[in-house]
Short mmCIF file of C-alpha atoms in Angstrom, two decimals:
data_model
loop_
_atom_site.label_atom_id
_atom_site.label_comp_id
_atom_site.label_asym_id
_atom_site.label_seq_id
_atom_site.Cartn_x
_atom_site.Cartn_y
_atom_site.Cartn_z
CA MET A 1 -33.22 -36.29 -39.17
CA THR A 2 -33.65 -34.56 -42.81
CA SER A 3 -36.43 -34.31 -45.39
CA ARG A 4 -37.25 -37.40 -46.64
CA THR A 5 -39.54 -38.37 -49.44
CA LEU A 6 -41.21 -41.34 -49.31
CA THR A 7 -43.49 -43.73 -51.41
CA ARG A 8 -45.69 -46.00 -49.02
CA PRO A 9 -48.85 -44.15 -47.78
CA LEU A 10 -48.85 -42.19 -44.57
CA ARG A 11 -51.29 -43.02 -41.81
CA ILE A 12 -52.43 -41.02 -39.56
CA GLY A 13 -55.32 -40.87 -37.17
CA ASN A 14 -57.49 -38.08 -35.12
CA ALA A 15 -58.18 -38.72 -31.48
CA SER A 16 -59.92 -35.42 -30.98
CA GLY A 17 -62.00 -33.34 -32.36
CA PHE A 18 -62.76 -30.37 -29.94
CA TYR A 19 -61.61 -29.69 -26.33
CA GLY A 20 -63.83 -31.90 -23.86
CA ASP A 21 -64.03 -34.69 -26.69
CA ARG A 22 -63.82 -38.21 -25.09
CA PHE A 23 -60.99 -38.36 -22.96
CA ASP A 24 -59.95 -42.42 -23.72
CA ALA A 25 -59.48 -41.56 -27.19
CA MET A 26 -55.76 -41.16 -27.34
CA ARG A 27 -55.51 -44.28 -26.06
CA GLU A 28 -57.68 -46.42 -27.44
CA MET A 29 -55.85 -44.86 -30.76
CA LEU A 30 -52.69 -45.87 -29.48
CA GLY A 31 -53.63 -49.15 -28.22
CA ALA A 32 -55.30 -50.30 -31.50
CA ALA A 33 -52.12 -48.97 -33.29
CA ASN A 34 -50.78 -52.62 -33.81
CA ALA A 35 -47.08 -52.10 -35.93
CA ASP A 36 -47.83 -54.98 -38.27
CA SER A 37 -51.56 -55.14 -38.72
CA ASP A 38 -52.76 -51.87 -38.37
CA PRO A 39 -50.29 -49.24 -37.54
CA LEU A 40 -50.20 -45.19 -37.19
CA ASP A 41 -47.77 -42.98 -38.18
CA VAL A 42 -48.76 -39.91 -36.75
CA LEU A 43 -51.69 -38.99 -34.21
CA THR A 44 -53.14 -35.27 -34.09
CA GLY A 45 -55.44 -33.84 -31.59
CA ASP A 46 -57.92 -31.07 -32.75
CA TYR A 47 -58.73 -28.93 -29.41
CA LEU A 48 -59.35 -25.23 -31.01
CA ALA A 49 -62.67 -23.98 -31.94
CA GLU A 50 -63.46 -20.06 -31.82
CA LEU A 51 -65.18 -21.06 -27.89
CA THR A 52 -62.35 -22.43 -27.09
CA MET A 53 -59.98 -19.75 -27.95
CA LEU A 54 -62.29 -17.66 -25.70
CA ILE A 55 -62.29 -19.79 -22.88
CA LEU A 56 -58.13 -20.05 -23.10
CA GLY A 57 -58.26 -16.51 -23.17
CA ARG A 58 -60.01 -16.64 -20.01
CA ASP A 59 -57.80 -18.88 -18.33
CA ARG A 60 -54.79 -16.74 -19.46
CA LEU A 61 -56.35 -13.79 -18.01
CA LYS A 62 -56.39 -15.45 -14.86
CA ASP A 63 -52.60 -16.99 -15.01
CA PRO A 64 -50.36 -15.81 -18.07
CA ALA A 65 -48.72 -18.99 -17.76
CA ARG A 66 -51.65 -21.21 -18.59
CA GLY A 67 -53.93 -20.32 -22.54
CA TYR A 68 -53.51 -24.14 -23.48
CA ALA A 69 -55.35 -27.14 -23.18
CA ARG A 70 -54.75 -29.21 -20.05
CA THR A 71 -56.86 -32.14 -20.88
CA PHE A 72 -54.14 -32.70 -23.75
CA LEU A 73 -51.41 -33.23 -20.75
CA ARG A 74 -53.29 -35.76 -18.59
CA GLN A 75 -54.12 -37.66 -21.75
CA LEU A 76 -50.81 -37.89 -22.43
CA GLU A 77 -49.62 -38.91 -19.21
CA GLU A 78 -51.33 -42.14 -19.71
CA CYS A 79 -50.04 -42.12 -23.44
CA LEU A 80 -46.85 -40.56 -23.95
CA GLY A 81 -44.97 -43.52 -23.22
CA LEU A 82 -47.14 -46.17 -25.58
CA ALA A 83 -46.71 -43.76 -28.48
CA ALA A 84 -43.11 -43.88 -28.15
CA ASP A 85 -43.18 -47.62 -27.76
CA ARG A 86 -45.25 -47.35 -30.73
CA GLY A 87 -42.82 -45.08 -33.00
CA VAL A 88 -46.19 -42.74 -33.48
CA ARG A 89 -45.58 -38.92 -33.66
CA ILE A 90 -48.16 -36.52 -31.97
CA VAL A 91 -49.51 -33.38 -34.07
CA THR A 92 -51.78 -31.21 -31.90
CA ASN A 93 -52.90 -27.72 -31.56
CA ALA A 94 -53.52 -28.11 -27.82
CA GLY A 95 -50.82 -24.89 -27.46
CA GLY A 96 -53.96 -22.80 -28.43
CA LEU A 97 -52.70 -19.27 -27.01
CA ASN A 98 -49.52 -20.70 -25.28
CA PRO A 99 -47.76 -23.47 -27.31
CA ALA A 100 -44.22 -22.64 -25.74
CA GLY A 101 -45.62 -23.42 -22.50
CA LEU A 102 -47.45 -26.71 -23.64
CA ALA A 103 -44.31 -27.75 -25.10
CA ASP A 104 -42.14 -26.98 -22.05
CA ALA A 105 -45.09 -28.76 -19.85
CA VAL A 106 -44.39 -32.11 -21.82
CA ARG A 107 -40.92 -31.71 -21.94
CA GLU A 108 -41.38 -31.69 -18.06
CA LEU A 109 -43.75 -34.68 -18.10
CA ALA A 110 -41.50 -37.00 -20.40
CA ASP A 111 -38.76 -36.52 -18.00
CA ARG A 112 -40.90 -37.39 -14.78
CA LEU A 113 -41.81 -40.53 -16.50
CA GLY A 114 -38.38 -41.41 -17.68
CA LEU A 115 -38.90 -40.89 -21.41
CA ARG A 116 -36.56 -39.30 -23.80
CA VAL A 117 -38.99 -37.27 -26.19
CA ARG A 118 -38.49 -34.42 -28.99
CA VAL A 119 -40.64 -31.96 -28.76
CA ALA A 120 -41.12 -28.99 -30.87
CA HIS A 121 -43.63 -26.01 -30.93
CA VAL A 122 -44.92 -23.32 -33.94
CA GLU A 123 -45.80 -19.66 -32.86
CA GLY A 124 -46.63 -16.69 -35.10
CA ASP A 125 -50.24 -16.53 -34.66
CA ASP A 126 -50.86 -14.66 -31.79
CA LEU A 127 -51.40 -11.08 -33.27
CA LEU A 128 -52.70 -9.32 -29.52
CA PRO A 129 -49.02 -8.40 -28.99
CA THR A 130 -48.96 -6.30 -32.29
CA GLY A 131 -51.98 -4.00 -30.76
CA ARG A 132 -53.78 -4.08 -34.03
CA PHE A 133 -56.92 -5.46 -32.95
CA PRO A 134 -57.61 -3.36 -29.40
CA GLY A 135 -60.58 -4.49 -27.15
CA ALA A 136 -59.61 -8.09 -28.21
CA LEU A 137 -59.35 -10.87 -25.75
CA THR A 138 -57.71 -13.11 -28.32
CA ALA A 139 -56.42 -12.22 -31.84
CA ASN A 140 -54.71 -15.26 -33.73
CA ALA A 141 -54.41 -15.82 -37.36
CA TYR A 142 -54.66 -19.31 -38.89
CA LEU A 143 -51.54 -20.55 -39.77
CA GLY A 144 -50.73 -23.85 -42.70
CA GLY A 145 -48.78 -26.80 -41.93
CA ALA A 146 -45.13 -25.61 -43.05
CA GLY A 147 -43.94 -24.95 -39.50
CA ILE A 148 -45.14 -28.61 -38.46
CA THR A 149 -43.38 -29.90 -41.77
CA ALA A 150 -40.16 -28.31 -40.40
CA CYS A 151 -40.58 -29.73 -36.66
CA LEU A 152 -40.79 -33.20 -38.03
CA ASP A 153 -38.27 -32.82 -40.37
CA ALA A 154 -36.17 -31.95 -37.17
CA GLY A 155 -36.72 -35.00 -35.65
CA ALA A 156 -39.59 -33.76 -33.23
CA GLU A 157 -41.75 -36.52 -31.79
CA VAL A 158 -44.43 -34.64 -29.92
CA VAL A 159 -45.18 -31.11 -31.98
CA VAL A 160 -47.52 -28.33 -30.49
CA THR A 161 -49.20 -25.66 -31.98
CA GLY A 162 -51.16 -22.60 -31.48
CA ARG A 163 -54.06 -21.97 -33.90
CA VAL A 164 -53.56 -23.15 -36.99
CA THR A 165 -56.07 -24.43 -39.56
CA ASP A 166 -57.54 -27.72 -38.32
CA ALA A 167 -56.59 -29.31 -41.65
CA ALA A 168 -52.79 -28.03 -41.15
CA LEU A 169 -52.81 -30.86 -38.47
CA VAL A 170 -52.74 -33.51 -41.45
CA SER A 171 -51.41 -31.40 -44.35
CA GLY A 172 -47.75 -30.45 -41.99
CA PRO A 173 -47.23 -34.33 -41.26
CA ALA A 174 -48.23 -35.26 -45.11
CA ALA A 175 -45.63 -32.81 -46.78
CA TRP A 176 -42.53 -33.85 -44.23
CA HIS A 177 -43.43 -37.43 -45.15
CA PHE A 178 -43.64 -37.16 -49.06
CA GLY A 179 -41.22 -34.10 -49.54
CA TRP A 180 -44.11 -32.03 -50.93
CA GLY A 181 -43.11 -28.11 -51.48
CA PRO A 182 -45.52 -25.22 -51.47
CA GLU A 183 -45.96 -25.97 -55.21
CA ASP A 184 -47.52 -29.06 -54.66
CA HIS A 185 -51.11 -27.53 -55.07
CA ASP A 186 -52.99 -30.74 -55.99
CA ARG A 187 -51.31 -32.98 -53.24
CA LEU A 188 -51.31 -30.51 -50.69
CA ALA A 189 -55.32 -29.99 -51.57
CA GLY A 190 -55.76 -33.58 -51.40
CA ALA A 191 -54.50 -33.83 -47.63
CA VAL A 192 -56.20 -30.99 -46.93
CA VAL A 193 -59.66 -32.58 -47.55
CA ALA A 194 -58.31 -35.81 -45.54
CA GLY A 195 -57.56 -33.30 -42.79
CA HIS A 196 -60.70 -31.87 -42.69
CA VAL A 197 -62.68 -35.45 -42.59
CA LEU A 198 -60.27 -36.08 -39.80
CA GLU A 199 -60.81 -32.81 -37.91
CA CYS A 200 -63.77 -33.41 -36.02
CA GLY A 201 -63.21 -36.81 -35.13
CA THR A 202 -66.23 -39.41 -34.58
CA GLN A 203 -68.32 -37.26 -37.29
CA ALA A 204 -66.21 -39.15 -39.95
CA THR A 205 -67.07 -42.20 -38.28
CA GLY A 206 -71.14 -42.10 -38.10
CA GLY A 207 -71.37 -39.51 -35.45
CA ASN A 208 -74.06 -36.50 -36.06
CA TYR A 209 -74.98 -38.35 -39.14
CA SER A 210 -78.20 -37.52 -40.69
CA GLN A 211 -78.89 -41.31 -41.57
CA PHE A 212 -78.08 -42.64 -37.82
CA ALA A 213 -81.07 -44.48 -37.72
CA ALA A 214 -80.09 -47.11 -40.19
CA HIS A 215 -76.78 -47.92 -38.26
CA ALA A 216 -78.07 -47.22 -34.88
CA ASP A 217 -76.75 -49.99 -33.59
CA ARG A 218 -73.11 -49.31 -34.89
CA LEU A 219 -72.87 -46.04 -32.97
CA ARG A 220 -72.90 -46.31 -29.39
CA HIS A 221 -68.95 -45.97 -29.22
CA PRO A 222 -67.90 -44.75 -32.37
CA GLY A 223 -64.00 -45.29 -33.31
CA PHE A 224 -61.98 -42.32 -34.55
CA PRO A 225 -60.94 -42.14 -38.42
CA ILE A 226 -57.61 -42.56 -39.78
CA ALA A 227 -56.24 -41.30 -43.34
CA GLU A 228 -54.29 -43.24 -45.43
CA ILE A 229 -52.23 -40.77 -47.40
CA HIS A 230 -50.86 -41.48 -51.14
CA GLU A 231 -47.88 -39.49 -52.89
CA ASP A 232 -50.02 -38.36 -55.18
CA GLY A 233 -52.59 -37.11 -52.55
CA SER A 234 -54.87 -39.04 -52.62
CA ALA A 235 -56.25 -40.91 -49.63
CA VAL A 236 -58.52 -43.74 -47.85
CA ILE A 237 -60.60 -42.83 -44.86
CA THR A 238 -61.22 -45.54 -42.08
CA LYS A 239 -60.90 -46.26 -38.69
CA HIS A 240 -59.42 -49.37 -36.53
CA PRO A 241 -61.04 -52.61 -37.15
CA GLY A 242 -63.34 -53.61 -34.72
CA THR A 243 -64.37 -50.05 -33.49
CA GLY A 244 -67.76 -48.67 -33.46
CA GLY A 245 -69.33 -46.41 -35.99
CA LEU A 246 -69.14 -46.59 -39.99
CA VAL A 247 -67.16 -45.09 -42.63
CA ASP A 248 -68.74 -44.56 -46.11
CA THR A 249 -69.52 -42.09 -48.79
CA GLY A 250 -72.55 -40.99 -46.65
CA THR A 251 -70.50 -39.86 -43.55
CA VAL A 252 -67.54 -38.90 -45.31
CA THR A 253 -69.68 -36.81 -47.65
CA ALA A 254 -71.50 -35.21 -44.43
CA GLN A 255 -68.09 -34.30 -42.93
CA LEU A 256 -66.75 -32.96 -46.00
CA LEU A 257 -69.78 -30.40 -46.10
CA TYR A 258 -69.59 -29.64 -42.83
CA GLU A 259 -68.41 -25.81 -42.28
CA THR A 260 -67.30 -25.16 -45.87
CA GLY A 261 -69.21 -22.42 -48.18
CA GLY A 262 -68.47 -22.44 -51.91
CA ALA A 263 -66.41 -24.60 -54.56
CA ARG A 264 -62.91 -23.05 -53.66
CA TYR A 265 -62.08 -23.81 -49.85
CA ALA A 266 -59.62 -20.95 -49.30
CA GLY A 267 -56.32 -21.86 -46.85
CA PRO A 268 -53.01 -20.96 -46.13
CA ASP A 269 -51.40 -23.90 -47.58
CA VAL A 270 -53.71 -24.02 -50.51
CA THR A 271 -57.12 -23.08 -52.10
CA THR A 272 -58.90 -26.53 -52.46
CA ARG A 273 -61.29 -27.21 -54.76
CA LEU A 274 -63.85 -28.75 -53.35
CA ASP A 275 -65.86 -29.22 -56.98
CA THR A 276 -63.39 -31.75 -57.94
CA VAL A 277 -63.28 -34.18 -54.83
CA ARG A 278 -64.60 -37.87 -55.99
CA LEU A 279 -65.31 -40.79 -53.45
CA THR A 280 -65.64 -44.23 -53.88
CA GLN A 281 -66.34 -47.04 -51.58
CA ALA A 282 -63.53 -49.17 -51.25
CA GLY A 283 -64.41 -51.81 -49.04
CA PRO A 284 -66.13 -52.23 -46.09
CA ASP A 285 -65.45 -48.67 -43.43
CA ARG A 286 -62.86 -47.72 -46.64
CA VAL A 287 -63.66 -44.55 -48.77
CA ARG A 288 -61.48 -43.54 -51.32
CA VAL A 289 -61.06 -39.79 -51.99
CA HIS A 290 -59.31 -38.67 -54.89
CA GLY A 291 -59.08 -36.25 -57.94
CA VAL A 292 -58.88 -33.29 -55.76
CA ARG A 293 -57.13 -30.29 -57.31
CA GLY A 294 -55.72 -27.50 -55.86
CA GLU A 295 -54.66 -23.82 -56.52
CA ALA A 296 -52.42 -21.07 -55.00
CA PRO A 297 -53.61 -19.83 -51.45
CA PRO A 298 -54.78 -16.57 -51.19
CA PRO A 299 -52.50 -13.48 -49.91
CA THR A 300 -54.39 -12.93 -46.85
CA LEU A 301 -54.87 -14.71 -43.37
CA LYS A 302 -58.11 -15.33 -41.52
CA VAL A 303 -57.85 -14.00 -37.86
CA GLY A 304 -59.75 -15.31 -35.34
CA LEU A 305 -60.84 -12.29 -32.76
CA ASN A 306 -62.77 -12.83 -29.48
CA ARG A 307 -63.59 -10.13 -27.27
CA LEU A 308 -65.97 -10.15 -23.99
CA GLY A 309 -69.15 -9.43 -24.98
CA GLY A 310 -70.18 -8.18 -21.54
CA PHE A 311 -72.10 -10.45 -18.96
CA ARG A 312 -75.51 -13.29 -19.00
CA GLY A 313 -78.18 -14.15 -16.64
CA GLU A 314 -80.78 -16.82 -17.23
CA VAL A 315 -83.82 -17.98 -15.31
CA VAL A 316 -85.99 -20.56 -16.41
CA PHE A 317 -89.46 -20.48 -14.94
CA VAL A 318 -91.35 -23.86 -15.39
CA LEU A 319 -95.19 -23.48 -16.05
CA THR A 320 -97.44 -26.41 -15.11
CA GLY A 321 -100.78 -27.97 -15.91
CA LEU A 322 -103.77 -25.40 -17.58
CA ASP A 323 -103.35 -21.70 -19.02
CA ILE A 324 -99.79 -22.08 -20.05
CA GLU A 325 -100.07 -18.99 -22.14
CA ALA A 326 -101.82 -16.81 -19.09
CA LYS A 327 -99.10 -18.22 -16.43
CA ALA A 328 -96.13 -16.91 -18.88
CA ASP A 329 -97.78 -13.41 -19.59
CA LEU A 330 -98.48 -13.12 -15.71
CA VAL A 331 -94.57 -13.62 -14.82
CA ARG A 332 -93.53 -11.47 -17.59
CA ARG A 333 -95.19 -8.73 -16.38
CA GLN A 334 -94.23 -9.37 -13.16
CA MET A 335 -90.29 -9.59 -14.02
CA ASP A 336 -90.52 -6.59 -16.09
CA ASP A 337 -91.88 -4.75 -13.38
CA ALA A 338 -89.07 -5.77 -11.01
CA LEU A 339 -86.25 -4.69 -13.85
CA ASP A 340 -87.84 -1.54 -13.86
CA ARG A 341 -87.85 -0.83 -10.46
CA ALA A 342 -84.28 -1.97 -10.20
CA THR A 343 -80.94 0.24 -10.18
CA SER A 344 -79.65 -0.74 -13.49
CA ARG A 345 -82.11 -1.97 -16.01
CA PRO A 346 -80.31 -5.07 -18.04
CA ALA A 347 -79.66 -3.71 -21.79
CA HIS A 348 -80.95 -6.76 -23.24
CA VAL A 349 -83.75 -8.96 -22.34
CA ARG A 350 -85.25 -11.75 -24.54
CA TRP A 351 -87.88 -13.87 -23.50
CA GLU A 352 -88.86 -17.47 -24.81
CA LEU A 353 -91.39 -19.84 -24.29
CA SER A 354 -91.01 -23.46 -25.12
CA ARG A 355 -94.22 -25.69 -25.30
CA THR A 356 -92.63 -28.57 -23.91
CA ASP A 357 -95.96 -29.89 -22.30
CA ARG A 358 -98.46 -32.53 -23.85
CA PRO A 359 -102.25 -32.88 -23.58
CA ASP A 360 -103.50 -35.51 -20.72
CA PRO A 361 -99.62 -35.69 -19.66
CA ALA A 362 -98.90 -38.97 -17.58
CA THR A 363 -96.45 -36.94 -15.05
CA GLU A 364 -95.95 -33.48 -14.15
CA GLU A 365 -92.64 -33.19 -16.74
CA THR A 366 -94.90 -34.28 -19.58
CA GLY A 367 -97.28 -31.47 -18.47
CA SER A 368 -94.89 -28.52 -18.07
CA ALA A 369 -93.82 -25.96 -20.40
CA LEU A 370 -90.30 -23.86 -19.95
CA LEU A 371 -90.19 -19.98 -19.89
CA ARG A 372 -86.60 -18.58 -20.56
CA LEU A 373 -85.46 -15.33 -19.60
CA VAL A 374 -82.42 -14.33 -21.01
CA VAL A 375 -80.53 -10.81 -20.20
CA ARG A 376 -77.21 -9.38 -21.11
CA ASP A 377 -75.33 -6.57 -20.11
CA ALA A 378 -72.26 -4.46 -19.68
CA ASP A 379 -72.34 -4.49 -15.78
CA GLN A 380 -72.49 -7.86 -13.86
CA ASP A 381 -74.95 -6.56 -11.18
CA ALA A 382 -77.67 -5.76 -13.77
CA VAL A 383 -77.74 -9.38 -14.58
CA GLY A 384 -76.96 -11.13 -11.41
CA ARG A 385 -78.50 -9.99 -7.99
CA ALA A 386 -81.12 -7.77 -9.54
CA LEU A 387 -82.42 -11.00 -11.65
CA SER A 388 -82.15 -13.73 -9.13
CA GLY A 389 -83.55 -11.29 -6.76
CA ALA A 390 -86.37 -10.54 -8.92
CA ALA A 391 -87.24 -13.82 -9.66
CA ILE A 392 -86.96 -15.46 -6.17
CA GLU A 393 -89.10 -12.82 -4.41
CA LEU A 394 -91.92 -14.19 -6.87
CA ALA A 395 -91.95 -17.52 -5.27
CA LEU A 396 -95.31 -17.11 -3.21
CA GLY A 397 -96.88 -14.23 -5.61
CA SER A 398 -97.00 -15.42 -8.81
CA TYR A 399 -98.75 -18.05 -11.04
CA PRO A 400 -99.63 -21.26 -9.71
CA GLY A 401 -96.97 -24.06 -9.14
CA PHE A 402 -94.35 -21.13 -9.14
CA HIS A 403 -90.71 -22.78 -9.39
CA VAL A 404 -87.64 -22.53 -11.61
CA THR A 405 -85.00 -24.95 -13.15
CA ALA A 406 -82.68 -23.86 -10.79
CA PRO A 407 -81.69 -20.77 -8.62
CA PRO A 408 -80.36 -17.68 -10.71
CA GLY A 409 -76.53 -17.38 -10.15
CA ARG A 410 -74.08 -14.35 -10.61
CA GLY A 411 -73.86 -13.35 -14.43
CA THR A 412 -71.41 -15.11 -16.39
CA PRO A 413 -69.36 -13.53 -19.16
CA TYR A 414 -70.07 -14.27 -22.85
CA GLY A 415 -67.56 -13.69 -25.73
CA VAL A 416 -68.18 -12.21 -29.34
CA PHE A 417 -66.37 -14.03 -31.97
CA GLU A 418 -65.49 -12.14 -35.46
CA ALA A 419 -63.40 -12.79 -38.43
CA ALA A 420 -60.11 -10.28 -39.83
CA TYR A 421 -57.84 -10.70 -42.56
CA VAL A 422 -54.11 -9.79 -42.52
CA ASP A 423 -51.68 -9.27 -44.99
CA ARG A 424 -49.69 -12.87 -44.68
CA ASP A 425 -46.51 -11.19 -44.91
CA ASP A 426 -47.60 -9.30 -42.02
CA VAL A 427 -47.79 -12.63 -39.73
CA PRO A 428 -44.37 -14.59 -38.49
CA HIS A 429 -44.79 -18.60 -38.54
CA ILE A 430 -41.87 -19.65 -36.46
CA ALA A 431 -40.99 -23.54 -35.91
CA VAL A 432 -38.90 -23.93 -33.04
CA LEU A 433 -37.55 -27.21 -33.28
CA PRO A 434 -36.23 -29.82 -30.71
CA ASP A 435 -32.88 -28.47 -30.22
CA GLY A 436 -34.04 -24.69 -29.59
CA GLU A 437 -33.53 -23.20 -33.07
CA ARG A 438 -36.33 -20.92 -34.13
CA ARG A 439 -36.80 -21.07 -38.06
CA GLU A 440 -39.29 -18.49 -39.59
CA MET A 441 -40.97 -20.16 -42.67
CA PRO A 442 -41.41 -18.02 -45.73
CA ARG A 443 -44.35 -16.42 -45.77
CA ARG A 444 -45.23 -16.09 -49.21
CA PRO A 445 -45.08 -20.26 -50.50
#
C-alpha cells in the first residue's frame, strides 16, 4: 500500500487507558463498530505509564523474551478475527520494552487462528543498551507518530510500538490517513489534542469526572471514546451509541487538562498550543475540537528512566475503641525499640495515623483507626523479616484488641522514576514494516 490522502474523516477509537484497564473493552469496541452505521478505521490501545515500564522492566529481568503487555495478546486472541472482518487496524504501544517480541507473538497468534494479518512494529526508543544511563532499569525515549505512519503506509493491519507518546497512537494514523507531512503543525496539533483526549479511555466519557454526581446513572459502565478526525486537524469526540457514560465539553475539558502544564504542550511531532483549543458541544455525546494551532517540536526528546530504589515493607495496625492516640503511641514506641534491636534498622521509617473511627460507632470497623508503618531500605531483610517478626511478636503484649489488617510479608521492590532529555538526533526511530524492511525515520522533522 502506498501513502494516500483522504478527505473523509478518520474514525479512531481507544480501548485501553492503562495496563489493567477493562479487559472486554476491545471486544466491546469492535463489536459496536458496524461498518455501515458506526464504523471504526483504527482502534488504539494505550498500555504504558511510568509504573508500567517499571513492571515490564522487572519482567524483562526474569525473562528477556518478555517486557511487553501480555494482556493485549489475550485480548487479541478474542478479537483479531473480528478486527479483520470489520477492516479495523489496530495500533498499540503494548510492545513496551520488547515491541519486536510482541509483533512476533501477534504473528504466531494469527497463524494459530488461521488469519492472514500484516504486522509491523516501531523500535528505537530503548536507550538502555547505549550505556548513557548507568543504574537504570529502563531508559526509553518518547517517540512520535512517524514510525506508525510508515507502518500503516506499508499496509500493516496491526502496529506495535514501544514507548511513543500516548497521543502518537492517534497522530500517526491521522498523518497516514490524510497524507500530512511533518511541517503540518496545525493539523498535527489537532490530532495530538484528539489523542490526548482519547489516551486515558473512559476518563473522556465521564470516568473520574468531578461532576459525576449529576450523571451517576450513566456512569455504571461508561463506553470508550472515539475521535472523528478531519483533514484540517479538527475533530469530534464521541462514543458508540447506546454505551454508558457521556461526552460533553466538561468531560473533554477535564481530560484535556489532565497531566498538562503550560500553554505549550511539547511533543516529538509538534508543540501544541493548548491555549488555542476551542470546544463546542455539537450534539448529544459529541464535542467538536477545533482552532488548534501548532508549532515546531523541540530539538530534544524526553526519556523516561526507571531504577530500582530498594525494598519496601508495610504493616497496618488496627486500633479499636477508646484511647486511640495512646494506643498508637504505645505501638510506635514498641516497634521503634524492636527495630533498634534488629540486626539492620531500616533506613527510612514512616508512621501515619488515619482516624477512620467515629464517635458512638455501630460496628467494630467504624470504631477503628488505622496506624500505618512503612519502611524502606536497600536490604530486603531489613524491611521483611525484621518488620514482620517485630510486629507479630507484639500480638499478646501491646495495646488491647491488637490486630493487623494482614500479616506482614517479605519486602517488595519499589521503583523511582526520573525524566531526562536527549538530542533527538541521538535517538533512532525505526519502522519495521510487514515485509521485514527496516526504515529509519528522519530524526529532525
